[in-house]
PDB file of C-alpha atoms in Angstrom:
ATOM      1  CA  UNK A   1      -1.415 -30.084 -10.801  1.00 89.00           C
ATOM      2  CA  UNK A   2      -5.067 -29.444 -10.830  1.00 97.00           C
ATOM      3  CA  UNK A   3      -5.930 -27.698 -14.133  1.00 98.00           C
ATOM      4  CA  UNK A   4      -8.483 -25.631 -12.361  1.00 98.00           C
ATOM      5  CA  UNK A   5      -5.943 -24.507  -9.520  1.00 98.00           C
ATOM      6  CA  UNK A   6      -3.578 -23.996 -12.372  1.00 98.00           C
ATOM      7  CA  UNK A   7      -6.173 -21.727 -14.030  1.00 98.00           C
ATOM      8  CA  UNK A   8      -6.476 -19.847 -10.722  1.00 98.00           C
ATOM      9  CA  UNK A   9      -2.887 -19.689 -10.373  1.00 98.00           C
ATOM     10  CA  UNK A  10      -2.807 -18.130 -13.913  1.00 98.00           C
ATOM     11  CA  UNK A  11      -5.283 -15.364 -12.915  1.00 98.00           C
ATOM     12  CA  UNK A  12      -3.082 -14.682  -9.869  1.00 98.00           C
ATOM     13  CA  UNK A  13      -0.021 -14.136 -12.105  1.00 98.00           C
ATOM     14  CA  UNK A  14      -1.877 -11.920 -14.563  1.00 98.00           C
ATOM     15  CA  UNK A  15      -2.966  -9.855 -11.682  1.00 98.00           C
ATOM     16  CA  UNK A  16       0.644  -9.432 -10.471  1.00 98.00           C
ATOM     17  CA  UNK A  17       1.696  -8.717 -13.915  1.00 98.00           C
ATOM     18  CA  UNK A  18      -1.156  -5.712 -13.764  1.00 98.00           C
ATOM     19  CA  UNK A  19       0.697  -4.481 -10.626  1.00 97.00           C
ATOM     20  CA  UNK A  20      -2.190  -5.980  -8.506  1.00 98.00           C
ATOM     21  CA  UNK A  21      -2.577  -8.287  -5.716  1.00 98.00           C
ATOM     22  CA  UNK A  22      -1.759 -11.881  -7.033  1.00 98.00           C
ATOM     23  CA  UNK A  23      -4.713 -13.898  -6.138  1.00 98.00           C
ATOM     24  CA  UNK A  24      -6.808 -15.575  -8.568  1.00 98.00           C
ATOM     25  CA  UNK A  25     -10.014 -17.902  -8.513  1.00 99.00           C
ATOM     26  CA  UNK A  26     -11.953 -19.774 -10.940  1.00 99.00           C
ATOM     27  CA  UNK A  27     -15.614 -21.032 -10.712  1.00 99.00           C
ATOM     28  CA  UNK A  28     -16.174 -24.410 -12.170  1.00 98.00           C
ATOM     29  CA  UNK A  29     -19.451 -26.258 -13.242  1.00 98.00           C
ATOM     30  CA  UNK A  30     -19.315 -29.500 -14.845  1.00 96.00           C
ATOM     31  CA  UNK A  31     -15.709 -29.656 -15.517  1.00 97.00           C
ATOM     32  CA  UNK A  32     -15.850 -26.320 -17.299  1.00 98.00           C
ATOM     33  CA  UNK A  33     -14.618 -22.942 -16.051  1.00 98.00           C
ATOM     34  CA  UNK A  34     -17.567 -20.566 -16.067  1.00 98.00           C
ATOM     35  CA  UNK A  35     -15.844 -17.546 -14.446  1.00 98.00           C
ATOM     36  CA  UNK A  36     -12.504 -16.495 -14.039  1.00 98.00           C
ATOM     37  CA  UNK A  37     -11.008 -13.703 -11.566  1.00 98.00           C
ATOM     38  CA  UNK A  38      -8.435 -11.846  -9.882  1.00 98.00           C
ATOM     39  CA  UNK A  39      -7.924  -9.160  -7.311  1.00 98.00           C
ATOM     40  CA  UNK A  40      -8.969  -5.953  -8.592  1.00 98.00           C
ATOM     41  CA  UNK A  41      -8.315  -3.610  -5.789  1.00 98.00           C
ATOM     42  CA  UNK A  42      -5.126  -1.674  -7.305  1.00 98.00           C
ATOM     43  CA  UNK A  43      -6.284  -1.996 -11.234  1.00 98.00           C
ATOM     44  CA  UNK A  44     -10.079  -0.912 -10.567  1.00 98.00           C
ATOM     45  CA  UNK A  45      -9.761   0.849  -7.045  1.00 98.00           C
ATOM     46  CA  UNK A  46     -12.036  -1.891  -5.805  1.00 98.00           C
ATOM     47  CA  UNK A  47     -12.697  -2.959  -2.357  1.00 98.00           C
ATOM     48  CA  UNK A  48     -15.102  -5.492  -3.009  1.00 98.00           C
ATOM     49  CA  UNK A  49     -13.652  -7.308  -6.331  1.00 98.00           C
ATOM     50  CA  UNK A  50     -11.314  -9.575  -4.448  1.00 98.00           C
ATOM     51  CA  UNK A  51     -10.542 -12.692  -6.888  1.00 98.00           C
ATOM     52  CA  UNK A  52     -13.249 -14.894  -5.897  1.00 98.00           C
ATOM     53  CA  UNK A  53     -15.789 -11.996  -6.009  1.00 98.00           C
ATOM     54  CA  UNK A  54     -14.283 -11.080  -9.349  1.00 98.00           C
ATOM     55  CA  UNK A  55     -14.967 -14.722 -10.772  1.00 98.00           C
ATOM     56  CA  UNK A  56     -18.535 -14.905  -9.414  1.00 98.00           C
ATOM     57  CA  UNK A  57     -19.100 -11.478 -10.920  1.00 98.00           C
ATOM     58  CA  UNK A  58     -17.582 -12.633 -14.422  1.00 98.00           C
ATOM     59  CA  UNK A  59     -19.504 -15.913 -14.288  1.00 98.00           C
ATOM     60  CA  UNK A  60     -22.727 -13.673 -14.343  1.00 98.00           C
ATOM     61  CA  UNK A  61     -26.075 -14.396 -13.056  1.00 98.00           C
ATOM     62  CA  UNK A  62     -26.617 -18.243 -12.520  1.00 98.00           C
ATOM     63  CA  UNK A  63     -29.334 -20.183 -10.838  1.00 97.00           C
ATOM     64  CA  UNK A  64     -29.342 -21.970  -7.374  1.00 97.00           C
ATOM     65  CA  UNK A  65     -28.982 -25.173  -9.426  1.00 98.00           C
ATOM     66  CA  UNK A  66     -25.802 -23.881 -11.060  1.00 98.00           C
ATOM     67  CA  UNK A  67     -24.137 -22.902  -7.771  1.00 98.00           C
ATOM     68  CA  UNK A  68     -25.201 -25.937  -6.380  1.00 98.00           C
ATOM     69  CA  UNK A  69     -23.016 -27.711  -8.908  1.00 98.00           C
ATOM     70  CA  UNK A  70     -20.053 -25.821  -8.703  1.00 98.00           C
ATOM     71  CA  UNK A  71     -16.763 -25.569  -7.110  1.00 98.00           C
ATOM     72  CA  UNK A  72     -14.767 -22.315  -6.134  1.00 99.00           C
ATOM     73  CA  UNK A  73     -11.070 -22.530  -6.725  1.00 99.00           C
ATOM     74  CA  UNK A  74      -9.017 -19.869  -4.952  1.00 99.00           C
ATOM     75  CA  UNK A  75      -5.370 -19.429  -4.813  1.00 98.00           C
ATOM     76  CA  UNK A  76      -5.838 -18.203  -1.007  1.00 98.00           C
ATOM     77  CA  UNK A  77      -8.035 -19.114   1.625  1.00 98.00           C
ATOM     78  CA  UNK A  78     -11.143 -16.603   1.224  1.00 98.00           C
ATOM     79  CA  UNK A  79     -11.574 -13.987   3.547  1.00 98.00           C
ATOM     80  CA  UNK A  80     -14.910 -13.251   5.420  1.00 98.00           C
ATOM     81  CA  UNK A  81     -16.482 -11.554   2.350  1.00 98.00           C
ATOM     82  CA  UNK A  82     -15.735 -14.371  -0.158  1.00 98.00           C
ATOM     83  CA  UNK A  83     -16.458 -17.169   2.097  1.00 98.00           C
ATOM     84  CA  UNK A  84     -19.821 -15.067   2.820  1.00 98.00           C
ATOM     85  CA  UNK A  85     -20.380 -15.133  -1.073  1.00 98.00           C
ATOM     86  CA  UNK A  86     -19.825 -18.846  -1.380  1.00 98.00           C
ATOM     87  CA  UNK A  87     -22.406 -19.246   1.483  1.00 98.00           C
ATOM     88  CA  UNK A  88     -25.002 -17.085   0.012  1.00 98.00           C
ATOM     89  CA  UNK A  89     -25.057 -19.086  -3.079  1.00 98.00           C
ATOM     90  CA  UNK A  90     -24.601 -22.477  -1.358  1.00 98.00           C
ATOM     91  CA  UNK A  91     -21.506 -23.276  -3.352  1.00 98.00           C
ATOM     92  CA  UNK A  92     -20.866 -26.784  -1.703  1.00 98.00           C
ATOM     93  CA  UNK A  93     -17.068 -27.141  -2.524  1.00 98.00           C
ATOM     94  CA  UNK A  94     -14.127 -24.947  -2.186  1.00 99.00           C
ATOM     95  CA  UNK A  95     -10.593 -25.619  -3.015  1.00 98.00           C
ATOM     96  CA  UNK A  96      -7.993 -23.342  -1.563  1.00 98.00           C
ATOM     97  CA  UNK A  97      -4.287 -23.189  -2.914  1.00 98.00           C
ATOM     98  CA  UNK A  98      -2.861 -22.166   0.388  1.00 98.00           C
ATOM     99  CA  UNK A  99      -3.736 -20.643   3.907  1.00 98.00           C
ATOM    100  CA  UNK A 100      -0.346 -20.283   5.336  1.00 98.00           C
ATOM    101  CA  UNK A 101       0.107 -16.638   4.339  1.00 98.00           C
ATOM    102  CA  UNK A 102      -3.706 -15.660   5.285  1.00 98.00           C
ATOM    103  CA  UNK A 103      -6.509 -17.876   6.733  1.00 98.00           C
ATOM    104  CA  UNK A 104     -10.208 -16.938   6.273  1.00 98.00           C
ATOM    105  CA  UNK A 105     -12.992 -18.372   8.555  1.00 98.00           C
ATOM    106  CA  UNK A 106     -12.663 -21.725   7.347  1.00 98.00           C
ATOM    107  CA  UNK A 107     -14.080 -23.733  10.261  1.00 98.00           C
ATOM    108  CA  UNK A 108     -17.133 -21.661  10.113  1.00 98.00           C
ATOM    109  CA  UNK A 109     -17.484 -22.296   6.455  1.00 98.00           C
ATOM    110  CA  UNK A 110     -17.117 -25.945   7.127  1.00 98.00           C
ATOM    111  CA  UNK A 111     -19.710 -25.623   9.777  1.00 98.00           C
ATOM    112  CA  UNK A 112     -22.134 -24.301   7.264  1.00 98.00           C
ATOM    113  CA  UNK A 113     -21.575 -27.612   5.177  1.00 98.00           C
ATOM    114  CA  UNK A 114     -19.197 -26.444   2.734  1.00 98.00           C
ATOM    115  CA  UNK A 115     -16.354 -29.024   1.918  1.00 98.00           C
ATOM    116  CA  UNK A 116     -13.051 -26.741   1.877  1.00 98.00           C
ATOM    117  CA  UNK A 117     -10.044 -28.452   0.778  1.00 98.00           C
ATOM    118  CA  UNK A 118      -6.601 -26.766   1.189  1.00 98.00           C
ATOM    119  CA  UNK A 119      -4.042 -27.770  -1.331  1.00 98.00           C
ATOM    120  CA  UNK A 120      -0.746 -25.999   0.307  1.00 98.00           C
ATOM    121  CA  UNK A 121       0.507 -25.349  -3.026  1.00 98.00           C
ATOM    122  CA  UNK A 122       4.192 -23.908  -3.089  1.00 98.00           C
ATOM    123  CA  UNK A 123       3.473 -21.699  -6.174  1.00 98.00           C
ATOM    124  CA  UNK A 124       0.582 -20.045  -4.412  1.00 98.00           C
ATOM    125  CA  UNK A 125       2.627 -19.639  -1.046  1.00 98.00           C
ATOM    126  CA  UNK A 126       5.574 -18.194  -2.812  1.00 98.00           C
ATOM    127  CA  UNK A 127       3.297 -15.619  -4.950  1.00 98.00           C
ATOM    128  CA  UNK A 128       1.983 -14.253  -1.534  1.00 98.00           C
ATOM    129  CA  UNK A 129       5.185 -14.162   0.384  1.00 98.00           C
ATOM    130  CA  UNK A 130       6.800 -12.256  -2.271  1.00 98.00           C
ATOM    131  CA  UNK A 131       4.039  -9.864  -2.721  1.00 98.00           C
ATOM    132  CA  UNK A 132       3.616  -9.349   1.159  1.00 98.00           C
ATOM    133  CA  UNK A 133       7.501  -8.685   1.402  1.00 97.00           C
ATOM    134  CA  UNK A 134       7.357  -5.860  -0.906  1.00 97.00           C
ATOM    135  CA  UNK A 135       3.967  -4.521  -0.361  1.00 97.00           C
ATOM    136  CA  UNK A 136       2.935  -5.118   3.180  1.00 97.00           C
ATOM    137  CA  UNK A 137       0.661  -1.937   3.477  1.00 96.00           C
ATOM    138  CA  UNK A 138      -1.256  -2.584   0.490  1.00 97.00           C
ATOM    139  CA  UNK A 139      -1.829  -6.403   1.510  1.00 97.00           C
ATOM    140  CA  UNK A 140      -2.892  -5.008   5.068  1.00 97.00           C
ATOM    141  CA  UNK A 141      -5.577  -2.821   3.134  1.00 97.00           C
ATOM    142  CA  UNK A 142      -6.871  -5.787   1.416  1.00 96.00           C
ATOM    143  CA  UNK A 143      -7.763  -7.649   4.513  1.00 96.00           C
ATOM    144  CA  UNK A 144      -9.072  -4.572   6.503  1.00 96.00           C
ATOM    145  CA  UNK A 145      -6.008  -4.192   8.900  1.00 95.00           C
TER     146      UNK A 145
ATOM    147  CA  UNK B   1     -36.462   9.234  10.607  1.00 89.00           C
ATOM    148  CA  UNK B   2     -32.821   8.670  10.894  1.00 97.00           C
ATOM    149  CA  UNK B   3     -31.467  10.622   7.818  1.00 98.00           C
ATOM    150  CA  UNK B   4     -29.235   8.055   6.863  1.00 98.00           C
ATOM    151  CA  UNK B   5     -31.714   5.160   6.801  1.00 98.00           C
ATOM    152  CA  UNK B   6     -34.025   7.671   4.784  1.00 98.00           C
ATOM    153  CA  UNK B   7     -30.838   7.785   2.218  1.00 98.00           C
ATOM    154  CA  UNK B   8     -30.507   4.055   2.085  1.00 98.00           C
ATOM    155  CA  UNK B   9     -34.495   3.980   1.635  1.00 98.00           C
ATOM    156  CA  UNK B  10     -34.074   6.672  -1.200  1.00 98.00           C
ATOM    157  CA  UNK B  11     -31.409   4.370  -3.017  1.00 98.00           C
ATOM    158  CA  UNK B  12     -33.826   1.382  -2.647  1.00 98.00           C
ATOM    159  CA  UNK B  13     -36.442   3.520  -4.210  1.00 98.00           C
ATOM    160  CA  UNK B  14     -34.015   4.489  -6.931  1.00 98.00           C
ATOM    161  CA  UNK B  15     -33.257   0.682  -7.674  1.00 98.00           C
ATOM    162  CA  UNK B  16     -36.936  -0.172  -7.905  1.00 98.00           C
ATOM    163  CA  UNK B  17     -37.531   2.724 -10.152  1.00 98.00           C
ATOM    164  CA  UNK B  18     -34.846   1.367 -12.350  1.00 98.00           C
ATOM    165  CA  UNK B  19     -36.365  -2.005 -12.478  1.00 97.00           C
ATOM    166  CA  UNK B  20     -34.014  -3.331  -9.842  1.00 98.00           C
ATOM    167  CA  UNK B  21     -34.357  -5.099  -6.466  1.00 98.00           C
ATOM    168  CA  UNK B  22     -35.226  -2.175  -4.090  1.00 98.00           C
ATOM    169  CA  UNK B  23     -32.810  -2.605  -1.600  1.00 98.00           C
ATOM    170  CA  UNK B  24     -30.432   0.372  -0.717  1.00 98.00           C
ATOM    171  CA  UNK B  25     -27.400   1.222   1.598  1.00 99.00           C
ATOM    172  CA  UNK B  26     -25.233   3.861   2.621  1.00 99.00           C
ATOM    173  CA  UNK B  27     -21.776   3.845   4.310  1.00 99.00           C
ATOM    174  CA  UNK B  28     -21.497   6.848   6.969  1.00 98.00           C
ATOM    175  CA  UNK B  29     -18.249   8.023   8.641  1.00 98.00           C
ATOM    176  CA  UNK B  30     -18.283  10.882  11.097  1.00 96.00           C
ATOM    177  CA  UNK B  31     -21.974  11.886  10.035  1.00 97.00           C
ATOM    178  CA  UNK B  32     -21.205  11.813   6.199  1.00 98.00           C
ATOM    179  CA  UNK B  33     -22.308   9.594   3.581  1.00 98.00           C
ATOM    180  CA  UNK B  34     -19.149   8.288   2.033  1.00 98.00           C
ATOM    181  CA  UNK B  35     -20.823   5.720  -0.344  1.00 98.00           C
ATOM    182  CA  UNK B  36     -24.313   5.089  -1.590  1.00 98.00           C
ATOM    183  CA  UNK B  37     -25.480   2.026  -3.254  1.00 98.00           C
ATOM    184  CA  UNK B  38     -28.327  -0.151  -4.540  1.00 98.00           C
ATOM    185  CA  UNK B  39     -28.764  -3.543  -5.649  1.00 98.00           C
ATOM    186  CA  UNK B  40     -27.401  -4.000  -9.267  1.00 98.00           C
ATOM    187  CA  UNK B  41     -28.374  -7.495 -10.164  1.00 98.00           C
ATOM    188  CA  UNK B  42     -30.855  -6.539 -12.914  1.00 98.00           C
ATOM    189  CA  UNK B  43     -29.237  -3.468 -14.000  1.00 98.00           C
ATOM    190  CA  UNK B  44     -25.646  -4.492 -14.153  1.00 98.00           C
ATOM    191  CA  UNK B  45     -26.213  -8.113 -14.448  1.00 98.00           C
ATOM    192  CA  UNK B  46     -24.380  -8.508 -11.468  1.00 98.00           C
ATOM    193  CA  UNK B  47     -24.518 -11.325  -8.758  1.00 98.00           C
ATOM    194  CA  UNK B  48     -22.126  -9.668  -6.247  1.00 98.00           C
ATOM    195  CA  UNK B  49     -23.328  -5.834  -6.445  1.00 98.00           C
ATOM    196  CA  UNK B  50     -25.979  -6.282  -3.726  1.00 98.00           C
ATOM    197  CA  UNK B  51     -26.844  -2.619  -2.106  1.00 98.00           C
ATOM    198  CA  UNK B  52     -24.072  -3.075   0.818  1.00 98.00           C
ATOM    199  CA  UNK B  53     -21.395  -4.058  -1.478  1.00 98.00           C
ATOM    200  CA  UNK B  54     -22.483  -1.228  -4.034  1.00 98.00           C
ATOM    201  CA  UNK B  55     -22.243   1.292  -1.303  1.00 98.00           C
ATOM    202  CA  UNK B  56     -18.777   0.052  -0.363  1.00 98.00           C
ATOM    203  CA  UNK B  57     -17.712  -0.201  -3.847  1.00 98.00           C
ATOM    204  CA  UNK B  58     -18.676   3.520  -4.366  1.00 98.00           C
ATOM    205  CA  UNK B  59     -16.966   4.541  -1.273  1.00 98.00           C
ATOM    206  CA  UNK B  60     -13.723   3.296  -2.990  1.00 98.00           C
ATOM    207  CA  UNK B  61     -10.446   2.183  -1.203  1.00 98.00           C
ATOM    208  CA  UNK B  62     -10.622   3.180   2.641  1.00 98.00           C
ATOM    209  CA  UNK B  63      -8.224   2.589   5.459  1.00 97.00           C
ATOM    210  CA  UNK B  64      -8.788   0.572   8.393  1.00 97.00           C
ATOM    211  CA  UNK B  65      -9.159   3.611  10.366  1.00 98.00           C
ATOM    212  CA  UNK B  66     -12.029   4.916   8.220  1.00 98.00           C
ATOM    213  CA  UNK B  67     -13.808   1.511   8.461  1.00 98.00           C
ATOM    214  CA  UNK B  68     -13.427   1.451  12.143  1.00 98.00           C
ATOM    215  CA  UNK B  69     -15.346   4.707  12.424  1.00 98.00           C
ATOM    216  CA  UNK B  70     -18.133   3.603   9.865  1.00 98.00           C
ATOM    217  CA  UNK B  71     -21.559   2.670  10.346  1.00 98.00           C
ATOM    218  CA  UNK B  72     -23.420   0.601   7.483  1.00 99.00           C
ATOM    219  CA  UNK B  73     -27.048   1.358   6.798  1.00 99.00           C
ATOM    220  CA  UNK B  74     -28.989  -1.300   4.643  1.00 99.00           C
ATOM    221  CA  UNK B  75     -32.906  -1.219   4.058  1.00 98.00           C
ATOM    222  CA  UNK B  76     -32.699  -5.180   4.661  1.00 98.00           C
ATOM    223  CA  UNK B  77     -30.809  -7.317   7.078  1.00 98.00           C
ATOM    224  CA  UNK B  78     -27.555  -8.245   5.237  1.00 98.00           C
ATOM    225  CA  UNK B  79     -27.244 -11.553   3.699  1.00 98.00           C
ATOM    226  CA  UNK B  80     -23.863 -13.796   4.307  1.00 98.00           C
ATOM    227  CA  UNK B  81     -21.973 -11.980   1.655  1.00 98.00           C
ATOM    228  CA  UNK B  82     -22.658  -8.390   2.754  1.00 98.00           C
ATOM    229  CA  UNK B  83     -22.320  -9.483   6.361  1.00 98.00           C
ATOM    230  CA  UNK B  84     -18.944 -11.117   5.516  1.00 98.00           C
ATOM    231  CA  UNK B  85     -17.913  -7.805   3.854  1.00 98.00           C
ATOM    232  CA  UNK B  86     -18.584  -5.889   7.030  1.00 98.00           C
ATOM    233  CA  UNK B  87     -16.803  -8.473   8.981  1.00 98.00           C
ATOM    234  CA  UNK B  88     -13.633  -8.240   6.506  1.00 98.00           C
ATOM    235  CA  UNK B  89     -13.254  -4.242   7.082  1.00 98.00           C
ATOM    236  CA  UNK B  90     -14.200  -4.626  10.835  1.00 98.00           C
ATOM    237  CA  UNK B  91     -17.061  -2.179  10.301  1.00 98.00           C
ATOM    238  CA  UNK B  92     -18.251  -1.852  13.859  1.00 98.00           C
ATOM    239  CA  UNK B  93     -22.015  -0.853  13.572  1.00 98.00           C
ATOM    240  CA  UNK B  94     -24.859  -1.871  11.096  1.00 99.00           C
ATOM    241  CA  UNK B  95     -28.194  -0.325  10.975  1.00 98.00           C
ATOM    242  CA  UNK B  96     -30.870  -2.629   9.335  1.00 98.00           C
ATOM    243  CA  UNK B  97     -34.117  -1.159   8.187  1.00 98.00           C
ATOM    244  CA  UNK B  98     -35.967  -4.618   8.462  1.00 98.00           C
ATOM    245  CA  UNK B  99     -35.550  -8.305   8.714  1.00 98.00           C
ATOM    246  CA  UNK B 100     -39.019  -9.564   8.556  1.00 98.00           C
ATOM    247  CA  UNK B 101     -38.792 -10.316   4.667  1.00 98.00           C
ATOM    248  CA  UNK B 102     -35.367 -11.699   4.768  1.00 98.00           C
ATOM    249  CA  UNK B 103     -32.851 -12.114   7.544  1.00 98.00           C
ATOM    250  CA  UNK B 104     -29.123 -12.895   7.037  1.00 98.00           C
ATOM    251  CA  UNK B 105     -26.751 -14.405   9.921  1.00 98.00           C
ATOM    252  CA  UNK B 106     -27.300 -11.507  12.350  1.00 98.00           C
ATOM    253  CA  UNK B 107     -26.560 -13.591  15.428  1.00 98.00           C
ATOM    254  CA  UNK B 108     -23.195 -14.589  13.943  1.00 98.00           C
ATOM    255  CA  UNK B 109     -22.367 -11.052  13.016  1.00 98.00           C
ATOM    256  CA  UNK B 110     -23.109 -10.098  16.655  1.00 98.00           C
ATOM    257  CA  UNK B 111     -20.811 -12.946  18.050  1.00 98.00           C
ATOM    258  CA  UNK B 112     -17.829 -11.369  15.916  1.00 98.00           C
ATOM    259  CA  UNK B 113     -18.404  -7.992  17.738  1.00 98.00           C
ATOM    260  CA  UNK B 114     -20.520  -5.923  15.666  1.00 98.00           C
ATOM    261  CA  UNK B 115     -23.135  -3.821  16.875  1.00 98.00           C
ATOM    262  CA  UNK B 116     -26.168  -4.659  14.518  1.00 98.00           C
ATOM    263  CA  UNK B 117     -29.539  -2.840  15.266  1.00 98.00           C
ATOM    264  CA  UNK B 118     -32.887  -3.443  13.575  1.00 98.00           C
ATOM    265  CA  UNK B 119     -35.085  -0.669  13.141  1.00 98.00           C
ATOM    266  CA  UNK B 120     -38.249  -2.440  11.599  1.00 98.00           C
ATOM    267  CA  UNK B 121     -39.240   0.417   9.515  1.00 98.00           C
ATOM    268  CA  UNK B 122     -42.791  -0.009   7.836  1.00 98.00           C
ATOM    269  CA  UNK B 123     -41.484   1.510   4.436  1.00 98.00           C
ATOM    270  CA  UNK B 124     -38.480  -1.035   4.197  1.00 98.00           C
ATOM    271  CA  UNK B 125     -40.809  -3.798   4.739  1.00 98.00           C
ATOM    272  CA  UNK B 126     -43.602  -2.629   2.230  1.00 98.00           C
ATOM    273  CA  UNK B 127     -40.826  -1.878  -0.548  1.00 98.00           C
ATOM    274  CA  UNK B 128     -39.799  -5.672  -0.154  1.00 98.00           C
ATOM    275  CA  UNK B 129     -43.186  -7.278   0.538  1.00 98.00           C
ATOM    276  CA  UNK B 130     -44.390  -5.443  -3.003  1.00 98.00           C
ATOM    277  CA  UNK B 131     -41.460  -6.504  -4.792  1.00 98.00           C
ATOM    278  CA  UNK B 132     -41.349 -10.231  -3.605  1.00 98.00           C
ATOM    279  CA  UNK B 133     -45.128 -10.440  -4.291  1.00 97.00           C
ATOM    280  CA  UNK B 134     -44.476  -9.450  -7.890  1.00 97.00           C
ATOM    281  CA  UNK B 135     -41.096 -10.930  -8.587  1.00 97.00           C
ATOM    282  CA  UNK B 136     -40.580 -14.081  -6.399  1.00 97.00           C
ATOM    283  CA  UNK B 137     -38.272 -15.800  -8.738  1.00 96.00           C
ATOM    284  CA  UNK B 138     -35.901 -12.810  -9.232  1.00 97.00           C
ATOM    285  CA  UNK B 139     -35.808 -12.393  -5.360  1.00 97.00           C
ATOM    286  CA  UNK B 140     -35.074 -16.132  -4.805  1.00 97.00           C
ATOM    287  CA  UNK B 141     -32.292 -15.751  -7.263  1.00 97.00           C
ATOM    288  CA  UNK B 142     -30.605 -12.826  -5.320  1.00 96.00           C
ATOM    289  CA  UNK B 143     -30.582 -14.923  -1.982  1.00 96.00           C
ATOM    290  CA  UNK B 144     -29.365 -17.975  -3.600  1.00 96.00           C
ATOM    291  CA  UNK B 145     -32.473 -20.050  -3.696  1.00 95.00           C
TER     292      UNK B 145
END
């Protein structure tokens, strides 16, 4: 297991155990995690702190050179908002745990020059499947449905 | 002057007077402002709270039906991140103060079915021109350059 994807999964599990939506993310620069995050819709009442946004927020203000050397890990395929954040900051590489329970605009992101890899990790899939089974309405709210 | 664009400009001026980047936004549903926001990079050290994100955050958790009836006003053309947030929540209409000092992915947003109108308001243009003249480095950081 990629230790950075594992760190994102650890964030997802932390979020789940807080009663939240089990999606986690880490931002990595030069083999160091500079920001960790998980979805905070339930915990903070936040519509903007998806896991990736939370990781970017927790990384703080970075330079364009920092982002140019970064990889964004997420347990789930990034939505339009989170994909847009990666495009804004020109993060060149995104590693996605899974895109079977939800898929963001992956082809558009690739068309903008980003390397986007999907691992199809069974733990990531199971975390979301179990959550969606139990909390379909909350999940739909998180993806604008 | 459209009172909602004026409310977004008021937010931009508030941000400027706090020492921040002068971009403001409001989210409007049924002729009521449900969220006001301004860029908080300087004030909160936040890379994700652009004006539009701050307005969405301050509006709190809304339903898909709420967003479907919403208009997002911003003094400046929304960047990839803020455009992505509007796409995630399927906000059908965006009113933009100006796109001369910066332009986000407007054609892509329109291609996804959003009505995006550009007012070319002189006050919005002047707020950004004056800021960029004095703080080019900070402005570049905000747009990932």
